[in-house]
């Protein structure tokens, strides 16, 4: 009975929460999700109550990315334990879409190719001071220094990411070129910092819809006014679905990335123009959705293949989590 109530009120989110609660089971979750995606338009035509959807959205705004909420939202995902991420990510500890080249490509090679692509797009050179905005475990910062000898400031809101990033940087002998700070991007003082280049890899999804212009305004203030270049990689929402998406709550921004919001390409460009008062100009947009699908498949395989290790490393530190192995084939 509870399952049908969930399904009637919030459809896909309701099904996901019912599955988590053990109220429903499926033989093959991947095939079920694929079926939903293929039939999304027909299912959405029988959409959940707009009143209830609006209430869910208003309730979810408590996760809005004010500076304090942003810290809590990031911690909820990234501070689950470095051991878990080390198990299913590659050796570079890069947690974003890779760029693949052929069926035999490895995850590590694909991630390095992605990092190189962004370094090249930003035209990073040895004399540059680079902001790694949302530095994660430091893979971009280290790759940029390895390739160009530039200086980098990496910023994150995750204490666990900062700890591992600093360890990796020290082991690579790059501590004199890279500094990692635990700070919100809005707290960086443009009077103190001026960057030749800014690279931000899948961090904009943590900004939140209402803060998109603020994000670009701050980036504009931090960039060198004459030769500054910014390269962004982001997960983009389909333009057709964006208006409904930005007013709703889904499984990802409720349970995986609290406060998360994937901009559409046009909304990001509009926010960049608004936030910078027309000073930031878009020179190039590249779309590579197939590469993310493959990245997710590889992460999933690695996660499931070492599920017992992940469960053992994560549960003791996070007793509130219940990791259960389901039929995810």
Short mmCIF file of N, CA and C in Angstrom, two decimals, residues 134-309:
data_model
loop_
_atom_site.label_atom_id
_atom_site.label_comp_id
_atom_site.label_asym_id
_atom_site.label_seq_id
_atom_site.Cartn_x
_atom_site.Cartn_y
_atom_site.Cartn_z
N UNK A 134 36.85 23.55 -7.04
CA UNK A 134 36.27 22.24 -6.76
C UNK A 134 37.29 21.18 -7.09
N UNK A 135 38.40 21.17 -6.35
CA UNK A 135 39.59 20.42 -6.76
C UNK A 135 39.50 18.93 -6.48
N UNK A 136 38.49 18.48 -5.73
CA UNK A 136 38.41 17.06 -5.44
C UNK A 136 39.66 16.57 -4.72
N UNK A 137 40.18 15.45 -5.21
CA UNK A 137 41.38 14.86 -4.60
C UNK A 137 42.66 15.31 -5.30
N UNK A 138 42.56 16.39 -6.09
CA UNK A 138 43.76 17.04 -6.60
C UNK A 138 44.27 16.59 -7.94
N UNK A 139 43.52 15.77 -8.68
CA UNK A 139 44.07 15.22 -9.92
C UNK A 139 44.34 16.28 -10.98
N UNK A 140 43.42 17.24 -11.16
CA UNK A 140 43.65 18.29 -12.15
C UNK A 140 44.83 19.17 -11.75
N UNK A 141 44.89 19.56 -10.48
CA UNK A 141 45.99 20.41 -10.02
C UNK A 141 47.33 19.75 -10.30
N UNK A 142 47.43 18.47 -9.99
CA UNK A 142 48.68 17.75 -10.17
C UNK A 142 49.02 17.58 -11.65
N UNK A 143 48.02 17.28 -12.45
CA UNK A 143 48.27 17.12 -13.89
C UNK A 143 48.70 18.43 -14.53
N UNK A 144 48.08 19.54 -14.12
CA UNK A 144 48.45 20.84 -14.68
C UNK A 144 49.89 21.19 -14.35
N UNK A 145 50.31 20.93 -13.12
CA UNK A 145 51.69 21.21 -12.72
C UNK A 145 52.64 20.27 -13.44
N UNK A 146 52.28 19.00 -13.54
CA UNK A 146 53.13 18.02 -14.23
C UNK A 146 53.37 18.42 -15.68
N UNK A 147 52.32 18.92 -16.34
CA UNK A 147 52.44 19.23 -17.76
C UNK A 147 53.04 20.61 -18.03
N UNK A 148 52.76 21.58 -17.16
CA UNK A 148 53.13 22.96 -17.49
C UNK A 148 54.05 23.63 -16.48
N UNK A 149 54.07 23.15 -15.24
CA UNK A 149 54.86 23.82 -14.21
C UNK A 149 54.19 25.05 -13.64
N UNK A 150 52.90 25.24 -13.89
CA UNK A 150 52.17 26.40 -13.37
C UNK A 150 52.01 26.31 -11.85
N UNK A 151 51.46 27.36 -11.25
CA UNK A 151 51.08 27.34 -9.84
C UNK A 151 49.57 27.17 -9.76
N UNK A 152 49.10 26.45 -8.74
CA UNK A 152 47.67 26.15 -8.63
C UNK A 152 47.19 26.36 -7.21
N UNK A 153 46.02 26.98 -7.09
CA UNK A 153 45.27 26.97 -5.84
C UNK A 153 44.05 26.09 -6.06
N UNK A 154 43.95 25.01 -5.30
CA UNK A 154 42.78 24.15 -5.36
C UNK A 154 41.89 24.41 -4.16
N UNK A 155 40.58 24.52 -4.38
CA UNK A 155 39.67 24.75 -3.26
C UNK A 155 38.60 23.66 -3.23
N UNK A 156 38.22 23.28 -2.01
CA UNK A 156 37.20 22.27 -1.78
C UNK A 156 36.49 22.56 -0.47
N UNK A 157 35.32 21.99 -0.29
CA UNK A 157 34.60 22.08 0.98
C UNK A 157 34.66 20.76 1.75
N UNK A 158 35.36 19.78 1.21
CA UNK A 158 35.44 18.46 1.83
C UNK A 158 36.76 18.31 2.59
N UNK A 159 36.67 18.10 3.89
CA UNK A 159 37.89 17.92 4.68
C UNK A 159 38.62 16.65 4.27
N UNK A 160 37.89 15.60 3.93
CA UNK A 160 38.54 14.35 3.55
C UNK A 160 39.25 14.49 2.20
N UNK A 161 38.64 15.21 1.27
CA UNK A 161 39.31 15.45 0.00
C UNK A 161 40.59 16.25 0.20
N UNK A 162 40.52 17.28 1.03
CA UNK A 162 41.70 18.11 1.27
C UNK A 162 42.84 17.28 1.85
N UNK A 163 42.53 16.41 2.81
CA UNK A 163 43.58 15.60 3.44
C UNK A 163 44.29 14.72 2.42
N UNK A 164 43.52 14.01 1.61
CA UNK A 164 44.12 13.11 0.63
C UNK A 164 44.84 13.89 -0.46
N UNK A 165 44.24 14.99 -0.92
CA UNK A 165 44.88 15.80 -1.96
C UNK A 165 46.24 16.29 -1.50
N UNK A 166 46.33 16.77 -0.29
CA UNK A 166 47.62 17.26 0.22
C UNK A 166 48.63 16.13 0.35
N UNK A 167 48.19 14.96 0.76
CA UNK A 167 49.10 13.81 0.84
C UNK A 167 49.63 13.44 -0.55
N UNK A 168 48.75 13.38 -1.53
CA UNK A 168 49.15 13.01 -2.89
C UNK A 168 50.09 14.05 -3.49
N UNK A 169 49.80 15.32 -3.23
CA UNK A 169 50.63 16.40 -3.76
C UNK A 169 52.03 16.35 -3.14
N UNK A 170 52.09 16.10 -1.84
CA UNK A 170 53.39 16.00 -1.16
C UNK A 170 54.18 14.82 -1.68
N UNK A 171 53.52 13.68 -1.87
CA UNK A 171 54.20 12.49 -2.39
C UNK A 171 54.75 12.71 -3.79
N UNK A 172 54.07 13.57 -4.56
CA UNK A 172 54.52 13.87 -5.93
C UNK A 172 55.56 14.99 -5.96
N UNK A 173 55.89 15.56 -4.79
CA UNK A 173 56.87 16.63 -4.73
C UNK A 173 56.37 17.94 -5.33
N UNK A 174 55.08 18.21 -5.20
CA UNK A 174 54.49 19.40 -5.82
C UNK A 174 53.96 20.40 -4.81
N UNK A 175 54.32 20.25 -3.55
CA UNK A 175 53.77 21.13 -2.52
C UNK A 175 54.18 22.58 -2.70
N UNK A 176 55.29 22.81 -3.40
CA UNK A 176 55.73 24.18 -3.65
C UNK A 176 54.96 24.84 -4.78
N UNK A 177 54.18 24.04 -5.56
CA UNK A 177 53.43 24.58 -6.69
C UNK A 177 51.92 24.57 -6.47
N UNK A 178 51.46 23.76 -5.52
CA UNK A 178 50.01 23.59 -5.33
C UNK A 178 49.65 23.83 -3.87
N UNK A 179 48.64 24.67 -3.66
CA UNK A 179 48.06 24.88 -2.34
C UNK A 179 46.60 24.44 -2.37
N UNK A 180 46.17 23.71 -1.35
CA UNK A 180 44.78 23.29 -1.23
C UNK A 180 44.15 24.02 -0.05
N UNK A 181 43.01 24.67 -0.30
CA UNK A 181 42.32 25.41 0.75
C UNK A 181 40.92 24.84 0.96
N UNK A 182 40.51 24.80 2.20
CA UNK A 182 39.14 24.41 2.57
C UNK A 182 38.33 25.70 2.66
N UNK A 183 37.68 26.07 1.57
CA UNK A 183 37.02 27.37 1.51
C UNK A 183 35.93 27.36 0.45
N UNK A 184 34.85 28.08 0.69
CA UNK A 184 33.81 28.29 -0.29
C UNK A 184 34.30 29.29 -1.33
N UNK A 185 33.98 29.02 -2.60
CA UNK A 185 34.45 29.90 -3.68
C UNK A 185 34.03 31.35 -3.46
N UNK A 186 32.90 31.56 -2.79
CA UNK A 186 32.41 32.92 -2.56
C UNK A 186 33.24 33.67 -1.53
N UNK A 187 34.06 32.93 -0.78
CA UNK A 187 34.89 33.54 0.26
C UNK A 187 36.26 33.98 -0.26
N UNK A 188 36.62 33.61 -1.47
CA UNK A 188 37.90 34.05 -2.03
C UNK A 188 37.82 35.55 -2.33
N UNK A 189 38.75 36.31 -1.81
CA UNK A 189 38.74 37.76 -1.94
C UNK A 189 39.42 38.17 -3.25
N UNK A 190 38.68 38.78 -4.20
CA UNK A 190 39.28 39.22 -5.46
C UNK A 190 40.37 40.28 -5.26
N UNK A 191 40.40 40.92 -4.10
CA UNK A 191 41.47 41.88 -3.82
C UNK A 191 42.78 41.15 -3.52
N UNK A 192 42.69 39.89 -3.12
CA UNK A 192 43.87 39.11 -2.77
C UNK A 192 44.27 38.12 -3.87
N UNK A 193 43.31 37.69 -4.67
CA UNK A 193 43.58 36.64 -5.66
C UNK A 193 43.21 37.12 -7.06
N UNK A 194 44.12 36.88 -7.99
CA UNK A 194 43.86 37.14 -9.41
C UNK A 194 44.44 35.96 -10.19
N UNK A 195 43.58 35.23 -10.87
CA UNK A 195 44.00 34.01 -11.55
C UNK A 195 44.06 34.22 -13.06
N UNK A 196 45.11 33.67 -13.66
CA UNK A 196 45.20 33.70 -15.11
C UNK A 196 44.20 32.74 -15.74
N UNK A 197 43.98 31.62 -15.07
CA UNK A 197 43.06 30.61 -15.58
C UNK A 197 42.24 30.03 -14.42
N UNK A 198 41.00 29.69 -14.72
CA UNK A 198 40.14 28.96 -13.78
C UNK A 198 39.65 27.70 -14.49
N UNK A 199 39.80 26.56 -13.84
CA UNK A 199 39.25 25.31 -14.37
C UNK A 199 38.34 24.73 -13.29
N UNK A 200 37.13 24.39 -13.69
CA UNK A 200 36.13 23.88 -12.75
C UNK A 200 35.50 22.64 -13.36
N UNK A 201 35.75 21.48 -12.74
CA UNK A 201 35.27 20.22 -13.29
C UNK A 201 34.10 19.69 -12.45
N UNK A 202 32.93 19.74 -13.03
CA UNK A 202 31.71 19.21 -12.40
C UNK A 202 31.53 19.68 -10.96
N UNK A 203 31.82 20.95 -10.76
CA UNK A 203 31.54 21.59 -9.47
C UNK A 203 30.31 22.47 -9.57
N UNK A 204 30.03 22.98 -10.76
CA UNK A 204 28.91 23.91 -10.93
C UNK A 204 27.58 23.25 -10.56
N UNK A 205 27.52 21.91 -10.62
CA UNK A 205 26.31 21.20 -10.24
C UNK A 205 26.00 21.35 -8.75
N UNK A 206 26.98 21.75 -7.96
CA UNK A 206 26.78 21.94 -6.53
C UNK A 206 26.44 23.39 -6.17
N UNK A 207 26.36 24.25 -7.17
CA UNK A 207 26.13 25.68 -6.93
C UNK A 207 24.68 25.96 -6.58
N UNK A 208 23.75 25.31 -7.30
CA UNK A 208 22.33 25.57 -7.10
C UNK A 208 21.81 26.60 -8.09
N UNK A 209 20.58 26.44 -8.53
CA UNK A 209 20.01 27.30 -9.56
C UNK A 209 20.08 28.77 -9.19
N UNK A 210 19.69 29.09 -7.96
CA UNK A 210 19.61 30.49 -7.56
C UNK A 210 20.97 31.15 -7.44
N UNK A 211 22.04 30.33 -7.35
CA UNK A 211 23.38 30.89 -7.17
C UNK A 211 24.22 30.86 -8.45
N UNK A 212 23.65 30.42 -9.57
CA UNK A 212 24.43 30.36 -10.80
C UNK A 212 25.01 31.72 -11.20
N UNK A 213 24.23 32.81 -11.21
CA UNK A 213 24.84 34.10 -11.54
C UNK A 213 25.92 34.52 -10.55
N UNK A 214 25.74 34.17 -9.26
CA UNK A 214 26.75 34.49 -8.24
C UNK A 214 28.05 33.76 -8.53
N UNK A 215 27.94 32.50 -8.94
CA UNK A 215 29.11 31.69 -9.29
C UNK A 215 29.92 32.37 -10.39
N UNK A 216 29.23 32.77 -11.46
CA UNK A 216 29.94 33.38 -12.59
C UNK A 216 30.42 34.79 -12.26
N UNK A 217 29.68 35.50 -11.43
CA UNK A 217 30.14 36.82 -11.00
C UNK A 217 31.46 36.71 -10.24
N UNK A 218 31.54 35.73 -9.33
CA UNK A 218 32.76 35.54 -8.56
C UNK A 218 33.91 35.10 -9.46
N UNK A 219 33.64 34.20 -10.39
CA UNK A 219 34.69 33.76 -11.31
C UNK A 219 35.20 34.94 -12.14
N UNK A 220 34.29 35.78 -12.60
CA UNK A 220 34.69 36.97 -13.36
C UNK A 220 35.59 37.88 -12.53
N UNK A 221 35.24 38.07 -11.26
CA UNK A 221 36.05 38.94 -10.39
C UNK A 221 37.43 38.35 -10.12
N UNK A 222 37.52 37.02 -10.11
CA UNK A 222 38.79 36.36 -9.79
C UNK A 222 39.70 36.19 -11.00
N UNK A 223 39.15 36.33 -12.21
CA UNK A 223 39.93 36.15 -13.43
C UNK A 223 40.68 37.42 -13.80
N UNK A 224 41.86 37.24 -14.37
CA UNK A 224 42.62 38.39 -14.88
C UNK A 224 41.78 39.10 -15.94
N UNK A 225 41.63 40.42 -15.86
CA UNK A 225 40.69 41.13 -16.74
C UNK A 225 41.12 41.17 -18.21
N UNK A 226 42.40 40.98 -18.49
CA UNK A 226 42.85 41.04 -19.88
C UNK A 226 42.96 39.66 -20.54
N UNK A 227 43.61 38.74 -19.86
CA UNK A 227 43.88 37.46 -20.53
C UNK A 227 43.29 36.25 -19.79
N UNK A 228 42.37 36.48 -18.87
CA UNK A 228 41.79 35.37 -18.12
C UNK A 228 40.96 34.42 -18.99
N UNK A 229 41.11 33.14 -18.73
CA UNK A 229 40.34 32.10 -19.44
C UNK A 229 39.79 31.13 -18.41
N UNK A 230 38.55 30.72 -18.60
CA UNK A 230 37.92 29.75 -17.72
C UNK A 230 37.42 28.56 -18.53
N UNK A 231 37.71 27.36 -18.06
CA UNK A 231 37.20 26.13 -18.68
C UNK A 231 36.34 25.39 -17.67
N UNK A 232 35.13 25.05 -18.06
CA UNK A 232 34.18 24.38 -17.17
C UNK A 232 33.74 23.06 -17.80
N UNK A 233 33.74 22.02 -17.01
CA UNK A 233 33.06 20.78 -17.41
C UNK A 233 31.86 20.61 -16.49
N UNK A 234 30.69 20.35 -17.07
CA UNK A 234 29.50 20.22 -16.24
C UNK A 234 28.58 19.13 -16.78
N UNK A 235 27.74 18.61 -15.91
CA UNK A 235 26.66 17.72 -16.30
C UNK A 235 25.48 18.60 -16.68
N UNK A 236 25.07 18.58 -17.94
CA UNK A 236 24.03 19.49 -18.41
C UNK A 236 22.69 18.78 -18.50
N UNK A 237 21.66 19.46 -18.05
CA UNK A 237 20.30 18.94 -18.17
C UNK A 237 19.78 19.24 -19.58
N UNK A 238 19.02 18.31 -20.13
CA UNK A 238 18.39 18.48 -21.43
C UNK A 238 17.52 19.74 -21.44
N UNK A 239 17.65 20.53 -22.49
CA UNK A 239 16.91 21.80 -22.57
C UNK A 239 15.40 21.57 -22.49
N UNK A 240 14.93 20.51 -23.12
CA UNK A 240 13.49 20.23 -23.17
C UNK A 240 12.91 20.00 -21.78
N UNK A 241 13.70 19.41 -20.89
CA UNK A 241 13.22 19.05 -19.56
C UNK A 241 13.57 20.09 -18.50
N UNK A 242 14.35 21.09 -18.85
CA UNK A 242 14.96 21.93 -17.83
C UNK A 242 13.95 22.73 -17.01
N UNK A 243 12.94 23.28 -17.63
CA UNK A 243 11.98 24.11 -16.89
C UNK A 243 11.28 23.30 -15.81
N UNK A 244 10.89 22.07 -16.15
CA UNK A 244 10.26 21.21 -15.14
C UNK A 244 11.29 20.78 -14.09
N UNK A 245 12.48 20.45 -14.55
CA UNK A 245 13.53 19.96 -13.65
C UNK A 245 13.88 20.97 -12.57
N UNK A 246 14.02 22.23 -12.94
CA UNK A 246 14.49 23.22 -11.97
C UNK A 246 13.45 23.54 -10.90
N UNK A 247 12.19 23.11 -11.13
CA UNK A 247 11.14 23.34 -10.15
C UNK A 247 10.76 22.06 -9.40
N UNK A 248 11.57 21.02 -9.56
CA UNK A 248 11.19 19.74 -8.97
C UNK A 248 12.32 19.16 -8.14
N UNK A 249 12.04 18.02 -7.53
CA UNK A 249 13.02 17.29 -6.74
C UNK A 249 13.15 15.89 -7.34
N UNK A 250 14.38 15.43 -7.55
CA UNK A 250 14.56 14.07 -8.04
C UNK A 250 15.46 13.29 -7.09
N UNK A 251 15.70 12.04 -7.43
CA UNK A 251 16.47 11.16 -6.56
C UNK A 251 17.89 11.68 -6.33
N UNK A 252 18.49 12.21 -7.38
CA UNK A 252 19.88 12.67 -7.29
C UNK A 252 20.00 13.82 -6.31
N UNK A 253 19.18 14.87 -6.48
CA UNK A 253 19.38 16.04 -5.61
C UNK A 253 18.74 15.90 -4.24
N UNK A 254 18.03 14.78 -4.01
CA UNK A 254 17.54 14.53 -2.66
C UNK A 254 18.45 13.57 -1.89
N UNK A 255 18.91 12.51 -2.57
CA UNK A 255 19.61 11.44 -1.85
C UNK A 255 21.11 11.34 -2.17
N UNK A 256 21.54 11.79 -3.33
CA UNK A 256 22.94 11.61 -3.73
C UNK A 256 23.73 12.90 -3.54
N UNK A 257 23.29 13.96 -4.19
CA UNK A 257 23.94 15.27 -4.07
C UNK A 257 22.93 16.28 -3.52
N UNK A 258 22.74 16.35 -2.21
CA UNK A 258 21.79 17.33 -1.66
C UNK A 258 22.12 18.74 -2.14
N UNK A 259 21.10 19.44 -2.59
CA UNK A 259 21.32 20.79 -3.10
C UNK A 259 21.83 20.83 -4.51
N UNK A 260 21.99 19.66 -5.14
CA UNK A 260 22.55 19.61 -6.49
C UNK A 260 21.59 20.15 -7.54
N UNK A 261 22.16 20.69 -8.60
CA UNK A 261 21.35 21.23 -9.70
C UNK A 261 22.20 21.19 -10.96
N UNK A 262 21.73 20.47 -11.98
CA UNK A 262 22.44 20.40 -13.26
C UNK A 262 21.87 21.46 -14.20
N UNK A 263 22.62 22.51 -14.52
CA UNK A 263 22.10 23.54 -15.41
C UNK A 263 21.95 23.00 -16.83
N UNK A 264 21.06 23.59 -17.59
CA UNK A 264 21.09 23.37 -19.03
C UNK A 264 22.20 24.23 -19.61
N UNK A 265 22.61 23.94 -20.82
CA UNK A 265 23.68 24.73 -21.44
C UNK A 265 23.25 26.19 -21.57
N UNK A 266 22.01 26.41 -22.02
CA UNK A 266 21.56 27.80 -22.22
C UNK A 266 21.45 28.54 -20.89
N UNK A 267 21.03 27.85 -19.81
CA UNK A 267 20.92 28.53 -18.52
C UNK A 267 22.29 28.90 -17.97
N UNK A 268 23.29 28.05 -18.22
CA UNK A 268 24.65 28.36 -17.78
C UNK A 268 25.20 29.57 -18.52
N UNK A 269 24.95 29.61 -19.83
CA UNK A 269 25.43 30.75 -20.62
C UNK A 269 24.73 32.03 -20.18
N UNK A 270 23.42 31.95 -19.95
CA UNK A 270 22.67 33.12 -19.47
C UNK A 270 23.20 33.60 -18.13
N UNK A 271 23.47 32.65 -17.21
CA UNK A 271 23.99 33.01 -15.89
C UNK A 271 25.38 33.63 -16.00
N UNK A 272 26.19 33.13 -16.92
CA UNK A 272 27.53 33.71 -17.12
C UNK A 272 27.43 35.14 -17.62
N UNK A 273 26.51 35.38 -18.53
CA UNK A 273 26.32 36.74 -19.06
C UNK A 273 25.78 37.67 -17.98
N UNK A 274 24.78 37.20 -17.24
CA UNK A 274 24.18 38.02 -16.18
C UNK A 274 25.17 38.29 -15.06
N UNK A 275 25.82 37.25 -14.58
CA UNK A 275 26.72 37.39 -13.44
C UNK A 275 27.93 38.26 -13.73
N UNK A 276 28.41 38.22 -14.97
CA UNK A 276 29.61 39.00 -15.32
C UNK A 276 29.27 40.31 -16.01
N UNK A 277 27.98 40.63 -16.09
CA UNK A 277 27.51 41.84 -16.79
C UNK A 277 28.04 41.88 -18.22
N UNK A 278 28.01 40.71 -18.85
CA UNK A 278 28.40 40.62 -20.25
C UNK A 278 29.88 40.53 -20.51
N UNK A 279 30.69 40.48 -19.46
CA UNK A 279 32.14 40.46 -19.64
C UNK A 279 32.68 39.07 -20.00
N UNK A 280 32.04 38.01 -19.51
CA UNK A 280 32.47 36.65 -19.86
C UNK A 280 31.83 36.25 -21.19
N UNK A 281 32.66 35.83 -22.13
CA UNK A 281 32.18 35.45 -23.46
C UNK A 281 32.45 33.97 -23.70
N UNK A 282 31.45 33.25 -24.17
CA UNK A 282 31.59 31.83 -24.46
C UNK A 282 32.23 31.65 -25.83
N UNK A 283 33.34 30.93 -25.87
CA UNK A 283 34.05 30.71 -27.13
C UNK A 283 33.83 29.32 -27.69
N UNK A 284 33.53 28.34 -26.84
CA UNK A 284 33.42 26.97 -27.33
C UNK A 284 32.55 26.15 -26.38
N UNK A 285 31.69 25.33 -26.95
CA UNK A 285 30.89 24.37 -26.18
C UNK A 285 31.03 23.01 -26.84
N UNK A 286 31.41 22.01 -26.05
CA UNK A 286 31.56 20.64 -26.55
C UNK A 286 30.65 19.73 -25.73
N UNK A 287 29.89 18.89 -26.42
CA UNK A 287 28.96 17.99 -25.75
C UNK A 287 29.41 16.54 -25.96
N UNK A 288 29.53 15.76 -24.87
CA UNK A 288 30.00 14.37 -25.03
C UNK A 288 29.24 13.43 -24.08
N UNK A 289 27.91 13.31 -24.25
CA UNK A 289 27.12 12.49 -23.32
C UNK A 289 27.48 11.01 -23.34
N UNK A 290 27.86 10.47 -24.51
CA UNK A 290 28.19 9.04 -24.57
C UNK A 290 29.38 8.70 -23.68
N UNK A 291 30.28 9.65 -23.50
CA UNK A 291 31.46 9.41 -22.67
C UNK A 291 31.06 9.27 -21.20
N UNK A 292 30.03 10.01 -20.78
CA UNK A 292 29.60 9.89 -19.38
C UNK A 292 28.90 8.55 -19.16
N UNK A 293 28.12 8.12 -20.13
CA UNK A 293 27.44 6.82 -20.00
C UNK A 293 28.47 5.71 -19.79
N UNK A 294 29.55 5.76 -20.56
CA UNK A 294 30.59 4.73 -20.42
C UNK A 294 31.31 4.88 -19.08
N UNK A 295 31.58 6.10 -18.66
CA UNK A 295 32.23 6.32 -17.37
C UNK A 295 31.40 5.72 -16.24
N UNK A 296 30.11 5.98 -16.26
CA UNK A 296 29.22 5.45 -15.22
C UNK A 296 29.18 3.92 -15.24
N UNK A 297 29.18 3.34 -16.45
CA UNK A 297 29.17 1.88 -16.54
C UNK A 297 30.43 1.29 -15.91
N UNK A 298 31.57 1.90 -16.19
CA UNK A 298 32.83 1.39 -15.66
C UNK A 298 32.87 1.56 -14.15
N UNK A 299 32.45 2.72 -13.63
CA UNK A 299 32.41 2.91 -12.17
C UNK A 299 31.52 1.86 -11.52
N UNK A 300 30.37 1.62 -12.12
CA UNK A 300 29.42 0.66 -11.56
C UNK A 300 30.03 -0.74 -11.51
N UNK A 301 30.69 -1.13 -12.58
CA UNK A 301 31.33 -2.45 -12.61
C UNK A 301 32.39 -2.57 -11.52
N UNK A 302 33.19 -1.53 -11.38
CA UNK A 302 34.25 -1.56 -10.36
C UNK A 302 33.65 -1.57 -8.95
N UNK A 303 32.56 -0.82 -8.78
CA UNK A 303 31.89 -0.77 -7.48
C UNK A 303 31.34 -2.14 -7.10
N UNK A 304 30.64 -2.78 -8.03
CA UNK A 304 30.03 -4.07 -7.74
C UNK A 304 31.07 -5.17 -7.58
N UNK A 305 32.13 -5.10 -8.37
CA UNK A 305 33.18 -6.13 -8.27
C UNK A 305 33.89 -6.11 -6.92
N UNK A 306 33.87 -4.96 -6.26
CA UNK A 306 34.57 -4.85 -4.97
C UNK A 306 33.60 -4.39 -3.88
N UNK A 307 32.34 -4.83 -4.03
CA UNK A 307 31.30 -4.38 -3.11
C UNK A 307 31.62 -4.72 -1.66
N UNK A 308 32.13 -5.91 -1.40
CA UNK A 308 32.42 -6.31 -0.02
C UNK A 308 33.44 -5.38 0.62
N UNK A 309 34.45 -4.96 -0.16
CA UNK A 309 35.46 -4.04 0.37
C UNK A 309 34.84 -2.68 0.67
#
